[in-house]
Each structure stands twice: as C-alpha cells, then as structure tokens.
Amino acid sequence: MSGRTYGEISGYPVGSTFPNRAQLAASKVHRPLQGGICGGKDGAESIVVSGGYFDDEDYGDEIVYTGQGGNDPSTKRQVAHQELTLGNAGLARNQLEGNPVRVIRGAGGDPAFSPSTGFRYDGLFRVVDHWHTDGKDGFRIWRFRLVSLDNVDRPPAREQHPRSGR
C-alpha cells in the first residue's frame, strides 16, 4: 500500500468547497492536480465527478462513474478502449476490499448535483459494482456504481446495470 488514506480527511467535513484543483489537492481530499481518480492498482481514495466523461451518470446518492483513460479531454469523447489498470483497477479493488471513496463534485458535472463553481466534497461512497461495456462512442469503458454510505444497503432504484463477461 502506498500511503492511501481512505475515509474522511480531518478538517474537511462533507460540504467543504474549494475554488480550484490546487486548493483541493493541498487539502488532500483529492490529491492529483489533474485526473479524476486518486489511486492506483492498490486502491482508490477519491474521485472527482465534473463532466470529464460523456458516459458519467449522477443521481445524487448514486453515481455510475466512467473509469479513466481513452478520452480526448478537449472533446470529452472516447477515442480508445479503457483498461482495468491504474485507478480503474483501484476502484475495482475498493469494491472487493470494501474501502470507501471520497466523492468530489466539480462545476462541470450534472447541474442538479454539482456546485456552480469550483469543487465540493460530497462525502463517502462505496463501490458496489463494476463492469465493462461499450460506451456511447463505441469504445470499451469501465463503469463503477458508487452509492453514498448513507444509502449503501438500499436496493437499486432501477434495473440492475448490465455487465459483460460475467
């Protein structure tokens, strides 16, 4: 393990806001200055949901998060397949080991749940499922269903997400 911190960061309760990525990184709530997943194959400690991927779905206390890789940041379109490596492998490991993930929403995400400016820490979520599928642009993407710890035992509100290869 490479010094991962799962769970809350002292001094930054749910609802804490950050005007930019530099201050978010300095807080250690989400350490990378760029990138949506803070983690590696040993686990993921936080994610940012900010509209970086076309296939993301945000329902407030449930998120279907698109893994990292294969997209063109300027168009947000997939241009290559994603692999189950790096942060994607970390999120899968979180599901297997039960480690929580800090969720940060950025101003570019779904306006119903995202701040109008900057970034906001929205609490701990649990990865309850992961699978790969073809995304809207026709390339393989990894999907991760995260549920707020407050609702992790609640049954899904809609039909189960399709999985391939299982």
mmCIF file of C-alpha atoms in Angstrom, residues 42-115:
data_model
loop_
_atom_site.group_PDB
_atom_site.id
_atom_site.type_symbol
_atom_site.label_atom_id
_atom_site.label_comp_id
_atom_site.label_asym_id
_atom_site.label_seq_id
_atom_site.Cartn_x
_atom_site.Cartn_y
_atom_site.Cartn_z
ATOM 1 C CA ASP A 42 -3.679 -0.898 -4.721
ATOM 2 C CA GLY A 43 -6.908 1.105 -4.274
ATOM 3 C CA ALA A 44 -8.590 4.440 -4.917
ATOM 4 C CA GLU A 45 -9.164 7.005 -2.210
ATOM 5 C CA SER A 46 -11.131 9.667 -4.094
ATOM 6 C CA ILE A 47 -12.775 10.598 -7.380
ATOM 7 C CA VAL A 48 -13.880 13.844 -8.993
ATOM 8 C CA VAL A 49 -17.164 13.921 -10.906
ATOM 9 C CA SER A 50 -17.020 17.014 -13.091
ATOM 10 C CA GLY A 51 -18.301 16.195 -16.556
ATOM 11 C CA GLY A 52 -14.996 14.865 -17.883
ATOM 12 C CA TYR A 53 -16.607 11.771 -19.427
ATOM 13 C CA PHE A 54 -19.689 11.658 -21.618
ATOM 14 C CA ASP A 55 -20.921 8.409 -20.097
ATOM 15 C CA ASP A 56 -20.994 9.501 -16.417
ATOM 16 C CA GLU A 57 -24.397 9.346 -14.707
ATOM 17 C CA ASP A 58 -25.030 11.262 -11.482
ATOM 18 C CA TYR A 59 -28.173 10.581 -9.435
ATOM 19 C CA GLY A 60 -27.107 12.330 -6.248
ATOM 20 C CA ASP A 61 -26.672 9.492 -3.763
ATOM 21 C CA GLU A 62 -25.750 7.076 -6.574
ATOM 22 C CA ILE A 63 -23.180 7.607 -9.327
ATOM 23 C CA VAL A 64 -22.355 5.472 -12.344
ATOM 24 C CA TYR A 65 -18.796 6.630 -12.871
ATOM 25 C CA THR A 66 -16.794 6.120 -16.044
ATOM 26 C CA GLY A 67 -13.260 4.907 -15.452
ATOM 27 C CA GLN A 68 -10.146 6.727 -16.609
ATOM 28 C CA GLY A 69 -8.379 6.578 -19.927
ATOM 29 C CA GLY A 70 -9.093 6.642 -23.621
ATOM 30 C CA ASN A 71 -10.798 10.004 -23.845
ATOM 31 C CA ASP A 72 -9.900 13.258 -25.556
ATOM 32 C CA PRO A 73 -10.044 15.902 -22.790
ATOM 33 C CA SER A 74 -10.871 18.693 -25.224
ATOM 34 C CA THR A 75 -13.967 16.946 -26.629
ATOM 35 C CA LYS A 76 -14.718 14.563 -23.715
ATOM 36 C CA ARG A 77 -15.225 11.809 -26.326
ATOM 37 C CA GLN A 78 -13.760 8.315 -26.078
ATOM 38 C CA VAL A 79 -11.086 7.706 -28.710
ATOM 39 C CA ALA A 80 -9.689 4.412 -27.348
ATOM 40 C CA HIS A 81 -10.606 1.484 -25.106
ATOM 41 C CA GLN A 82 -10.151 1.750 -21.352
ATOM 42 C CA GLU A 83 -8.164 -0.870 -19.447
ATOM 43 C CA LEU A 84 -8.620 -2.268 -15.958
ATOM 44 C CA THR A 85 -5.336 -0.718 -14.786
ATOM 45 C CA LEU A 86 -4.231 2.203 -12.602
ATOM 46 C CA GLY A 87 -7.170 3.996 -10.972
ATOM 47 C CA ASN A 88 -9.719 1.736 -12.669
ATOM 48 C CA ALA A 89 -8.097 -1.291 -11.008
ATOM 49 C CA GLY A 90 -8.050 0.684 -7.760
ATOM 50 C CA LEU A 91 -11.804 1.303 -7.846
ATOM 51 C CA ALA A 92 -12.395 -2.408 -8.558
ATOM 52 C CA ARG A 93 -10.161 -3.273 -5.599
ATOM 53 C CA ASN A 94 -12.152 -0.878 -3.389
ATOM 54 C CA GLN A 95 -15.264 -2.879 -4.229
ATOM 55 C CA LEU A 96 -13.553 -6.152 -3.289
ATOM 56 C CA GLU A 97 -11.991 -4.813 -0.079
ATOM 57 C CA GLY A 98 -14.840 -2.510 0.992
ATOM 58 C CA ASN A 99 -12.768 0.674 1.204
ATOM 59 C CA PRO A 100 -14.806 3.891 0.884
ATOM 60 C CA VAL A 101 -14.149 6.526 -1.795
ATOM 61 C CA ARG A 102 -14.338 10.287 -1.206
ATOM 62 C CA VAL A 103 -16.536 11.883 -3.881
ATOM 63 C CA ILE A 104 -15.824 15.419 -5.021
ATOM 64 C CA ARG A 105 -18.141 17.112 -7.489
ATOM 65 C CA GLY A 106 -16.909 19.855 -9.789
ATOM 66 C CA ALA A 107 -18.777 22.665 -11.508
ATOM 67 C CA GLY A 108 -18.688 20.857 -14.878
ATOM 68 C CA GLY A 109 -20.822 17.938 -13.655
ATOM 69 C CA ASP A 110 -24.571 17.431 -13.647
ATOM 70 C CA PRO A 111 -26.018 20.819 -12.611
ATOM 71 C CA ALA A 112 -28.633 19.124 -10.389
ATOM 72 C CA PHE A 113 -25.919 17.821 -8.043
ATOM 73 C CA SER A 114 -22.768 19.854 -8.739
ATOM 74 C CA PRO A 115 -21.636 23.220 -7.396
#
